[in-house]
PDB file of C-alpha atoms and ligand atoms in Angstrom:
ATOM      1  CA  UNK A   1     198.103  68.626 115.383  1.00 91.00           C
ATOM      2  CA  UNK A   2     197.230  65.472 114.085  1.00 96.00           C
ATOM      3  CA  UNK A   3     197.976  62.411 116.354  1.00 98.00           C
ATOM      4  CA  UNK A   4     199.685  60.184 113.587  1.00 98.00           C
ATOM      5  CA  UNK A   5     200.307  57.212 115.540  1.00 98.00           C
ATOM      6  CA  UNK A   6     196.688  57.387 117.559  1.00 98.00           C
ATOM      7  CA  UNK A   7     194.856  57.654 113.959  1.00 98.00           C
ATOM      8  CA  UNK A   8     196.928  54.593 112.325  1.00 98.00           C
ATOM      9  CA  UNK A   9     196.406  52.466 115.486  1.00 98.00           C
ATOM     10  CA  UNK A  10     192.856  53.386 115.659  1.00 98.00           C
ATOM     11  CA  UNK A  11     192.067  52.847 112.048  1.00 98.00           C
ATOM     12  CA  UNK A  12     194.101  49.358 111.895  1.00 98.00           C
ATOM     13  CA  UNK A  13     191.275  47.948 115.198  1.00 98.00           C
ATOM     14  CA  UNK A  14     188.319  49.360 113.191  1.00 98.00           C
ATOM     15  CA  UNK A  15     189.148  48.289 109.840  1.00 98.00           C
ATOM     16  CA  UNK A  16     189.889  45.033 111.377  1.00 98.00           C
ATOM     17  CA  UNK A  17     186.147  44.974 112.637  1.00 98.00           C
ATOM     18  CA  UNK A  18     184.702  46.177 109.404  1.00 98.00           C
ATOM     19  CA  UNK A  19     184.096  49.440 111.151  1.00 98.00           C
ATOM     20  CA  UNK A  20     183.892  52.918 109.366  1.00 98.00           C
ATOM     21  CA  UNK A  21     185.967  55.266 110.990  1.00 98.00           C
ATOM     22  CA  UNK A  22     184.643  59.478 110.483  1.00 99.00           C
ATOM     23  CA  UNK A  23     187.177  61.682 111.722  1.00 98.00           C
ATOM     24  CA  UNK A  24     185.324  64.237 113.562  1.00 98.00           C
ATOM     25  CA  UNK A  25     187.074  67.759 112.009  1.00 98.00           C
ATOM     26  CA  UNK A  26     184.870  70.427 113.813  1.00 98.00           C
ATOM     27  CA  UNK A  27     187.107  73.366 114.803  1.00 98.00           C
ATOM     28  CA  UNK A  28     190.307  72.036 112.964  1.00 98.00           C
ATOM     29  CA  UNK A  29     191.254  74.048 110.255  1.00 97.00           C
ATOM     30  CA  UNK A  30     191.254  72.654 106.669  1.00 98.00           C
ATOM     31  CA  UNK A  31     195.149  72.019 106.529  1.00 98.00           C
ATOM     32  CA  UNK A  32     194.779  69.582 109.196  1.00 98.00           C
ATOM     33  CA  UNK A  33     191.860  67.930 107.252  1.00 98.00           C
ATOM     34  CA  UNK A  34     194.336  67.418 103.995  1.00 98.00           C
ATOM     35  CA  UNK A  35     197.054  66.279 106.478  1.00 98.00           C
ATOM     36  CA  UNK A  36     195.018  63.443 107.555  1.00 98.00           C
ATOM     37  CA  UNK A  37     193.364  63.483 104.103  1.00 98.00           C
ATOM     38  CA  UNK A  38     197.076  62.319 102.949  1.00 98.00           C
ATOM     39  CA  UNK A  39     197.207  59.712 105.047  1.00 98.00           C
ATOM     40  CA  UNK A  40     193.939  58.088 103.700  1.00 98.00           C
ATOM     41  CA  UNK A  41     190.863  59.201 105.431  1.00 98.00           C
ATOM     42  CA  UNK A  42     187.946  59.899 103.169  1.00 98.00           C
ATOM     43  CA  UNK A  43     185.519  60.358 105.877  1.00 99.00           C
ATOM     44  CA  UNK A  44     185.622  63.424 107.756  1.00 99.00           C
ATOM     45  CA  UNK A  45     182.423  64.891 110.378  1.00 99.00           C
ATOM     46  CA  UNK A  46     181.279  67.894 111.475  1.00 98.00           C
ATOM     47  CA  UNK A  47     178.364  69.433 113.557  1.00 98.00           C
ATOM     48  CA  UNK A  48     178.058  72.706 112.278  1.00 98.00           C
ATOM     49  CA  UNK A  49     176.588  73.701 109.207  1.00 98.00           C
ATOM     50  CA  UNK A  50     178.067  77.250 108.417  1.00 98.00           C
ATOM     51  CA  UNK A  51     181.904  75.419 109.597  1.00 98.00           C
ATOM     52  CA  UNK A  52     181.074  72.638 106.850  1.00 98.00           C
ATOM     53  CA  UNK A  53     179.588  74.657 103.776  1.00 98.00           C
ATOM     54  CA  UNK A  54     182.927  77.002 104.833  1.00 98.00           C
ATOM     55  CA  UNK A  55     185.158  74.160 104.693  1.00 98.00           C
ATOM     56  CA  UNK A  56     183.927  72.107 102.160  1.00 98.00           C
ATOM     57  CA  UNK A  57     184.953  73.699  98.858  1.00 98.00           C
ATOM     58  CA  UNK A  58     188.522  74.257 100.464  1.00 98.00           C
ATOM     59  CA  UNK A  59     189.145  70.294 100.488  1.00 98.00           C
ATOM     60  CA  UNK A  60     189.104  67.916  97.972  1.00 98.00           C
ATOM     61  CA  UNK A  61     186.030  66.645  96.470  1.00 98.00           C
ATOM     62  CA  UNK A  62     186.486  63.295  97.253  1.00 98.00           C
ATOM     63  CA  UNK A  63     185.833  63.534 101.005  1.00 98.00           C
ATOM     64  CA  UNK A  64     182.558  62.070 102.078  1.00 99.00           C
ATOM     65  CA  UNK A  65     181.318  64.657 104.237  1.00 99.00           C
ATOM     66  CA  UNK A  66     178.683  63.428 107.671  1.00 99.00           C
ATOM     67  CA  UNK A  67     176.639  65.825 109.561  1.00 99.00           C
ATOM     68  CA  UNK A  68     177.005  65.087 113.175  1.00 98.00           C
ATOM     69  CA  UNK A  69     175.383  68.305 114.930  1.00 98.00           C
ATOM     70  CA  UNK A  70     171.834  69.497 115.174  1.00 97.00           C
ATOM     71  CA  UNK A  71     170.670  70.708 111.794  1.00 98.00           C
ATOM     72  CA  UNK A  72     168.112  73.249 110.914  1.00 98.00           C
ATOM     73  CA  UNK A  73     165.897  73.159 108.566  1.00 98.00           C
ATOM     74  CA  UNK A  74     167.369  76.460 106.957  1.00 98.00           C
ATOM     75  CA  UNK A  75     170.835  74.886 106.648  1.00 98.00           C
ATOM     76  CA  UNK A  76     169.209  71.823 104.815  1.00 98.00           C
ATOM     77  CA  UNK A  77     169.441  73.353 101.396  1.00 98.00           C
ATOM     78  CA  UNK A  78     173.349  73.950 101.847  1.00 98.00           C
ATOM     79  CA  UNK A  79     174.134  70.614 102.299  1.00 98.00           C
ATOM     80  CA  UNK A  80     172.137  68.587 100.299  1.00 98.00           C
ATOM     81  CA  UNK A  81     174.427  68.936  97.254  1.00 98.00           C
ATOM     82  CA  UNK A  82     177.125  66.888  98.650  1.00 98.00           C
ATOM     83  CA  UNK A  83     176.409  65.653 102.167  1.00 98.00           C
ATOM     84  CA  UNK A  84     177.353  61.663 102.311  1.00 98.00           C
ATOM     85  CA  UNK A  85     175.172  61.221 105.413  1.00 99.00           C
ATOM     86  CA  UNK A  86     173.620  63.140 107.984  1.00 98.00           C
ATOM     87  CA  UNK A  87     173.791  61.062 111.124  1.00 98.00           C
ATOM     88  CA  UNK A  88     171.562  63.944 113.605  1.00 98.00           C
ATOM     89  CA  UNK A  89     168.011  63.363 112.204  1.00 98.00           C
ATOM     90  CA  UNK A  90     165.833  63.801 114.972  1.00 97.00           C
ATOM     91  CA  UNK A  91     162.712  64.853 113.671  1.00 96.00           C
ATOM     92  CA  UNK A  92     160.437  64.090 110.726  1.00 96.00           C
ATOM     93  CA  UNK A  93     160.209  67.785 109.921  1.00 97.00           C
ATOM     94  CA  UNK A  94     163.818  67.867 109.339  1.00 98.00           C
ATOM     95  CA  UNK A  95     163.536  64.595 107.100  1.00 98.00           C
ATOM     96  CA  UNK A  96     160.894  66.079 105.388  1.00 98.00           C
ATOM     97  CA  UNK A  97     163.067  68.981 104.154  1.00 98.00           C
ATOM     98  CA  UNK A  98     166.050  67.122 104.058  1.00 98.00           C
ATOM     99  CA  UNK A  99     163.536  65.013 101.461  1.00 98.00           C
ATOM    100  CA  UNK A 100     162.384  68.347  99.364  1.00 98.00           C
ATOM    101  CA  UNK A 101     166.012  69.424  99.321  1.00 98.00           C
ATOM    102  CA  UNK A 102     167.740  66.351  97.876  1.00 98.00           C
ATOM    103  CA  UNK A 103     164.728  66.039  95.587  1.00 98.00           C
ATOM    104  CA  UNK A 104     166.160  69.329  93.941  1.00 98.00           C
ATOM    105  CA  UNK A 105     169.023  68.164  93.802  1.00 97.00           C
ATOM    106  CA  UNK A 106     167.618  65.139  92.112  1.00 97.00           C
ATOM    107  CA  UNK A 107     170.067  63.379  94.829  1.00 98.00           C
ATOM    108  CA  UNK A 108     168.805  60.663  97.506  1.00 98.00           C
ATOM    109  CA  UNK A 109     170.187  61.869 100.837  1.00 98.00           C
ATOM    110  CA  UNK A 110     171.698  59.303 103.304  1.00 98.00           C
ATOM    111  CA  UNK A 111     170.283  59.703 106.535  1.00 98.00           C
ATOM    112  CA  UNK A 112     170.003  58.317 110.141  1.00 98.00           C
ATOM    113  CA  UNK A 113     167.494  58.521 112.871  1.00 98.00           C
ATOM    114  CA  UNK A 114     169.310  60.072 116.216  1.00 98.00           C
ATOM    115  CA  UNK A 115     168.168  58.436 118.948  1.00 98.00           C
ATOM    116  CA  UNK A 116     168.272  60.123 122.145  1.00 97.00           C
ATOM    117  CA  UNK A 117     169.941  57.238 124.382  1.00 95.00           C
ATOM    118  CA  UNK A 118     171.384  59.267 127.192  1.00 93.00           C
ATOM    119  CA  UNK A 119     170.043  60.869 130.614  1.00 88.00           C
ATOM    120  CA  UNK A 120     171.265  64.129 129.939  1.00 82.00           C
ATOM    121  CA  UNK A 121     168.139  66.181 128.554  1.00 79.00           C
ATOM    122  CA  UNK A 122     170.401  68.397 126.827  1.00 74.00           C
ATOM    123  CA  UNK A 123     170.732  65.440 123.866  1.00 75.00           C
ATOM    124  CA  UNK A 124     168.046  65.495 120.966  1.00 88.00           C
ATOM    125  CA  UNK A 125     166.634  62.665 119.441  1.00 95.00           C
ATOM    126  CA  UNK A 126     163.227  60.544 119.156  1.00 97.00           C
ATOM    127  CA  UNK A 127     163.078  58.208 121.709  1.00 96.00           C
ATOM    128  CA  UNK A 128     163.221  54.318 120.664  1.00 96.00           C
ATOM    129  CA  UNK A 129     158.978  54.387 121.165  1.00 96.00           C
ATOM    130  CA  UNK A 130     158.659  57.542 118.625  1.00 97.00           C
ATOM    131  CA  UNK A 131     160.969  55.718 115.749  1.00 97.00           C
ATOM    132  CA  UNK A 132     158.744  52.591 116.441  1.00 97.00           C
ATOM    133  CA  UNK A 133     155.410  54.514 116.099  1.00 96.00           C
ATOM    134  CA  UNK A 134     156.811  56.251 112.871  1.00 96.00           C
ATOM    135  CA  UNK A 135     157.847  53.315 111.435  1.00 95.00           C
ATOM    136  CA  UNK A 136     154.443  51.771 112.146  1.00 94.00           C
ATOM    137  CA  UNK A 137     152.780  54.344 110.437  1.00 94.00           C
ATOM    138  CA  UNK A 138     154.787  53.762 107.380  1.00 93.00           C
ATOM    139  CA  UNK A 139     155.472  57.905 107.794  1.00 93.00           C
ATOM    140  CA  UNK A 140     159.398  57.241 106.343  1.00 93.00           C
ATOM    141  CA  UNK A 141     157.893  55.736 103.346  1.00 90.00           C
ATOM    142  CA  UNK A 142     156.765  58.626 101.531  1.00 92.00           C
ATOM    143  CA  UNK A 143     160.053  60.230 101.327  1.00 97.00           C
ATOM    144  CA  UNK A 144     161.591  59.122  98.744  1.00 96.00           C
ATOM    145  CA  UNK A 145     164.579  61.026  98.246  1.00 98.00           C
ATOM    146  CA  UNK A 146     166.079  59.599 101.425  1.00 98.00           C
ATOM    147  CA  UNK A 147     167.884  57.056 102.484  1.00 98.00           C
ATOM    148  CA  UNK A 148     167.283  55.546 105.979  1.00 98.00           C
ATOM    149  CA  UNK A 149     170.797  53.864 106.506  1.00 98.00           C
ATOM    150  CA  UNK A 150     170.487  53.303 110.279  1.00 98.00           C
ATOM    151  CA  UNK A 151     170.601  54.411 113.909  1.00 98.00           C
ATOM    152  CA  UNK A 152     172.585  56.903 115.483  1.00 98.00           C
ATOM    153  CA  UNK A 153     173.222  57.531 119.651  1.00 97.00           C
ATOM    154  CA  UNK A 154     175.322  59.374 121.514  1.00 97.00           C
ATOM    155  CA  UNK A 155     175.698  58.121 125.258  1.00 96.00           C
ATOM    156  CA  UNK A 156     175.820  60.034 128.445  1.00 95.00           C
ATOM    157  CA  UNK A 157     178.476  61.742 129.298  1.00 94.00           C
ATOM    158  CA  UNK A 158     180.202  59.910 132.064  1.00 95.00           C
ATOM    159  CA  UNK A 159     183.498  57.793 133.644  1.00 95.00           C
ATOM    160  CA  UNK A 160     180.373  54.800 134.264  1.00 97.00           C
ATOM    161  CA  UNK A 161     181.258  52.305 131.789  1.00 97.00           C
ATOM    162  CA  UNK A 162     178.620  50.318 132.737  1.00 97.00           C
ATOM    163  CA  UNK A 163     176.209  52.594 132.214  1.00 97.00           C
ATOM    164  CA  UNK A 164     177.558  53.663 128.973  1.00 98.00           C
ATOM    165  CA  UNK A 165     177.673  50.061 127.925  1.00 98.00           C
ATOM    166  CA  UNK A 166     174.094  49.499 128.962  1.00 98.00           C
ATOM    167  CA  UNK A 167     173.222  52.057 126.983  1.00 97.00           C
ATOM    168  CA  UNK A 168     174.915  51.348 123.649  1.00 98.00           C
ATOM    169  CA  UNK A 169     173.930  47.966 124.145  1.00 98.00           C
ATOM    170  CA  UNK A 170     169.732  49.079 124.099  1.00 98.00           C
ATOM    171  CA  UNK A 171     170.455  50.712 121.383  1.00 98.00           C
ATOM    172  CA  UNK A 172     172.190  47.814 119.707  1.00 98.00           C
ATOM    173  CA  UNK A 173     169.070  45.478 120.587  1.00 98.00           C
ATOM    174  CA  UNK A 174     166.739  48.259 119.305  1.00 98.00           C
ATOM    175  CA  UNK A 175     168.698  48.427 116.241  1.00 98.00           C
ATOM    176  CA  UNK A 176     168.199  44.873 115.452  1.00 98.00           C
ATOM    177  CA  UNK A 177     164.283  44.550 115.954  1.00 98.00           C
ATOM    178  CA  UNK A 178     163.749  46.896 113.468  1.00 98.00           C
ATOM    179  CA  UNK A 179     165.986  45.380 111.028  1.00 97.00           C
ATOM    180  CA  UNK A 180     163.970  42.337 111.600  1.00 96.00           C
ATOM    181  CA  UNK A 181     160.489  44.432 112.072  1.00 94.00           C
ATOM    182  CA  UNK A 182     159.937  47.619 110.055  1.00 93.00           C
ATOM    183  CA  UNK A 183     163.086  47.613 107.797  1.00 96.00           C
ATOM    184  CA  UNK A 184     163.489  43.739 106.987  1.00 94.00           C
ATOM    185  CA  UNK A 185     162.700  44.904 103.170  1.00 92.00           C
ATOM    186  CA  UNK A 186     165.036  47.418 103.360  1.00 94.00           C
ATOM    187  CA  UNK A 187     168.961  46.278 103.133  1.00 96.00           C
ATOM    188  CA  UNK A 188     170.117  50.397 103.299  1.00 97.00           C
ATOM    189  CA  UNK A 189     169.478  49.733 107.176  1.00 98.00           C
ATOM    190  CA  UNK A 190     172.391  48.440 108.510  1.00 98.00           C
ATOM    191  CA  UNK A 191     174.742  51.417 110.108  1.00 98.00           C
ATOM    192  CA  UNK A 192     175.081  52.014 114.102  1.00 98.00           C
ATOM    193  CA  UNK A 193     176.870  55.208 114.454  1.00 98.00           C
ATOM    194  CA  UNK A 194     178.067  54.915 118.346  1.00 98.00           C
ATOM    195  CA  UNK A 195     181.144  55.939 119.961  1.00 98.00           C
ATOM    196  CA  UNK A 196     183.264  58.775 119.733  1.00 98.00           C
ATOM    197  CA  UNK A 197     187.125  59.026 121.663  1.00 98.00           C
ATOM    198  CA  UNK A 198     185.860  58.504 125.318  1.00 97.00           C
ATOM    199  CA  UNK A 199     183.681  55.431 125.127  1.00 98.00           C
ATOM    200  CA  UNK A 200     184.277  54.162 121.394  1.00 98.00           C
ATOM    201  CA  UNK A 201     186.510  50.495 122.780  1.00 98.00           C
ATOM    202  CA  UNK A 202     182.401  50.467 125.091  1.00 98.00           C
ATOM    203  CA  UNK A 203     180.382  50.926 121.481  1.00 98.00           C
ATOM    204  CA  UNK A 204     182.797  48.193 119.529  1.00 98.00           C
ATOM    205  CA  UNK A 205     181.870  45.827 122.468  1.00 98.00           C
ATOM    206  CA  UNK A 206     178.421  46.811 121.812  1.00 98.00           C
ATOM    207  CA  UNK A 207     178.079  46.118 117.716  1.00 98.00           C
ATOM    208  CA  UNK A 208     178.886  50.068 116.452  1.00 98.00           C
ATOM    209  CA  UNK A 209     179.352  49.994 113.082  1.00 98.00           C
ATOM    210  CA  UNK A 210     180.745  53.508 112.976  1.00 99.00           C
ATOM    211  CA  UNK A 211     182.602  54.844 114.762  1.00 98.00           C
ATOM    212  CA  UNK A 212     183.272  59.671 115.176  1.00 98.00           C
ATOM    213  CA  UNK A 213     186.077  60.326 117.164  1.00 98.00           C
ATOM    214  CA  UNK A 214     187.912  63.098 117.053  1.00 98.00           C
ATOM    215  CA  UNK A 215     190.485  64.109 120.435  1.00 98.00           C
ATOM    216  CA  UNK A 216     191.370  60.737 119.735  1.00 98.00           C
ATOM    217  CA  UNK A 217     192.655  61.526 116.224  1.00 98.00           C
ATOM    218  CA  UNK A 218     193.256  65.780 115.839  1.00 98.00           C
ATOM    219  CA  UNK A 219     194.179  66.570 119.303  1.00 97.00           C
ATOM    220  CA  UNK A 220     192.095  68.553 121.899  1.00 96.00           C
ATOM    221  CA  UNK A 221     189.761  71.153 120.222  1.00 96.00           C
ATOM    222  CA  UNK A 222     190.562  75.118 120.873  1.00 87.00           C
ATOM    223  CA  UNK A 223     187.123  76.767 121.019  1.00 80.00           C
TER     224      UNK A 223
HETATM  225  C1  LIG B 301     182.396  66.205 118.683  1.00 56.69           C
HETATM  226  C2  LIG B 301     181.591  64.994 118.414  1.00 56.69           C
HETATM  227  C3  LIG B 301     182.195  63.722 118.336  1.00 56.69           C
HETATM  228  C4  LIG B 301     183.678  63.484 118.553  1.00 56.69           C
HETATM  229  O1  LIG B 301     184.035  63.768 119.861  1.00 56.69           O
HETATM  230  P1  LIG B 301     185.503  63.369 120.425  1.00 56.69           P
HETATM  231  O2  LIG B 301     185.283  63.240 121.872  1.00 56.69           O
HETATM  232  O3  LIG B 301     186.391  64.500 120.067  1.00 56.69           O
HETATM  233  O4  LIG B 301     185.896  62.102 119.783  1.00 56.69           O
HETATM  234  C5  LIG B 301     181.390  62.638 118.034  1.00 56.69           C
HETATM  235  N1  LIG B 301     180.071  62.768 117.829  1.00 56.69           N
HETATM  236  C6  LIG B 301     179.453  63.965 117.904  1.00 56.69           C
HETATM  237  C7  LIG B 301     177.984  64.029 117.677  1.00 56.69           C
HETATM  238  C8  LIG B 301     180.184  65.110 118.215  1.00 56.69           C
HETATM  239  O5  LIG B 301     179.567  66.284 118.281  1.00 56.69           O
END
């Protein structure tokens, strides 16, 4: 069931940050998409490829659609028709395909670089020293049929705020020295996608400039 009242309050504090809001879908069925769909959301997530390429010709063409899960490389070629932006890339294998994919498509994929923020191990992700030595090496550069909009992080999962904070706030700082030093030519970088329903009020705080929850805004997922 969609929480009407959490979703309007929610989107009223973001939009008065300037802060994109993707609903976070995954296990909802595509009737509770359209019901939030009618209320105005255009930006919907979801972290499974088969669920999205499902899903996706059942809703309205419209919706910009973000990849929020691990992707394989074999899934790339079902998304790259209409993904909006695929927040999960953590390695530059993936961005190469993602690259020879959107190139068929004679699209230019939106993409950010996961970084892996948190303790748990269990989180992918380059870590801030791998981006930095990629970036370095001028390896994005070749690929040409992406975009690299920005960072994305997920923190640990825990009630520690401070730690939380801590962490969305390193990623904040690394954020902003390589807008100033690696991507200072490049005005596409400028999304932070941090926060989802637990610790999204933390990643505001912090400079987020989008913002996946989904509890928050469907209800408690059913697996
Ligand atoms: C599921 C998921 C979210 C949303 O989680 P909620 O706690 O339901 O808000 C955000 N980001 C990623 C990467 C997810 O997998």
């Amino acid at each position: 069931m969609i929480q009407k009242n959490n979703y309007r309050e929610l989107k009223q504090r973001l939009d008065q940050k300037k802060v994109k809001l993707v609903a976070v879908s995954k296990t909802h069925p595509p009737e509770e998409i359209k019901a939030l769909y009618d209320l105005g959301q255009r930006d919907f997530g979801e972290n499974k490829a088969q669920e999205l390429i499902d899903k996706q010709p059942r809703l309205p063409e419209d919706i910009r659609w973000h990849f929020i899960g691990h992707l394989q490389r074999n899934k790339v070629k079902y998304l790259a028709p209409f993904i909006h932006l695929i927040h999960s890339v953590d390695s530059i294998r993936l961005l190469r395909e993602i690259n020879k994919q959107a190139r068929k498509q004679d699209r230019t994929n939106n993409c950010l670089l996961q970084v892996h923020i948190a303790e748990e191990a269990s989180k992918h992700g380059f870590s801030c020293e791998e981006v930095k030595k990629t970036v370095e090496k001028g390896e994005l550069k070749g690929f040409k049929n992406v975009r690299i909009c920005g960072l994305m992080g997920m923190a640990t999962l825990t009630e520690d705020i401070q730690k939380i904070r801590k962490e969305f706030r390193g990623l904040y700082t690394f954020f902003q020295e390589l807008k100033r030093n690696g991507f200072n030519d490049n005005p596409d970088f400028r999304e932070l996608s941090m926060g989802m329903t637990s610790d999204y009020k933390v990643a505001l705080e912090a400079g987020t400039t989008i913002v996946r929850a989904g509890t928050l805004i469907f209800g408690p997922r059913k697996y």
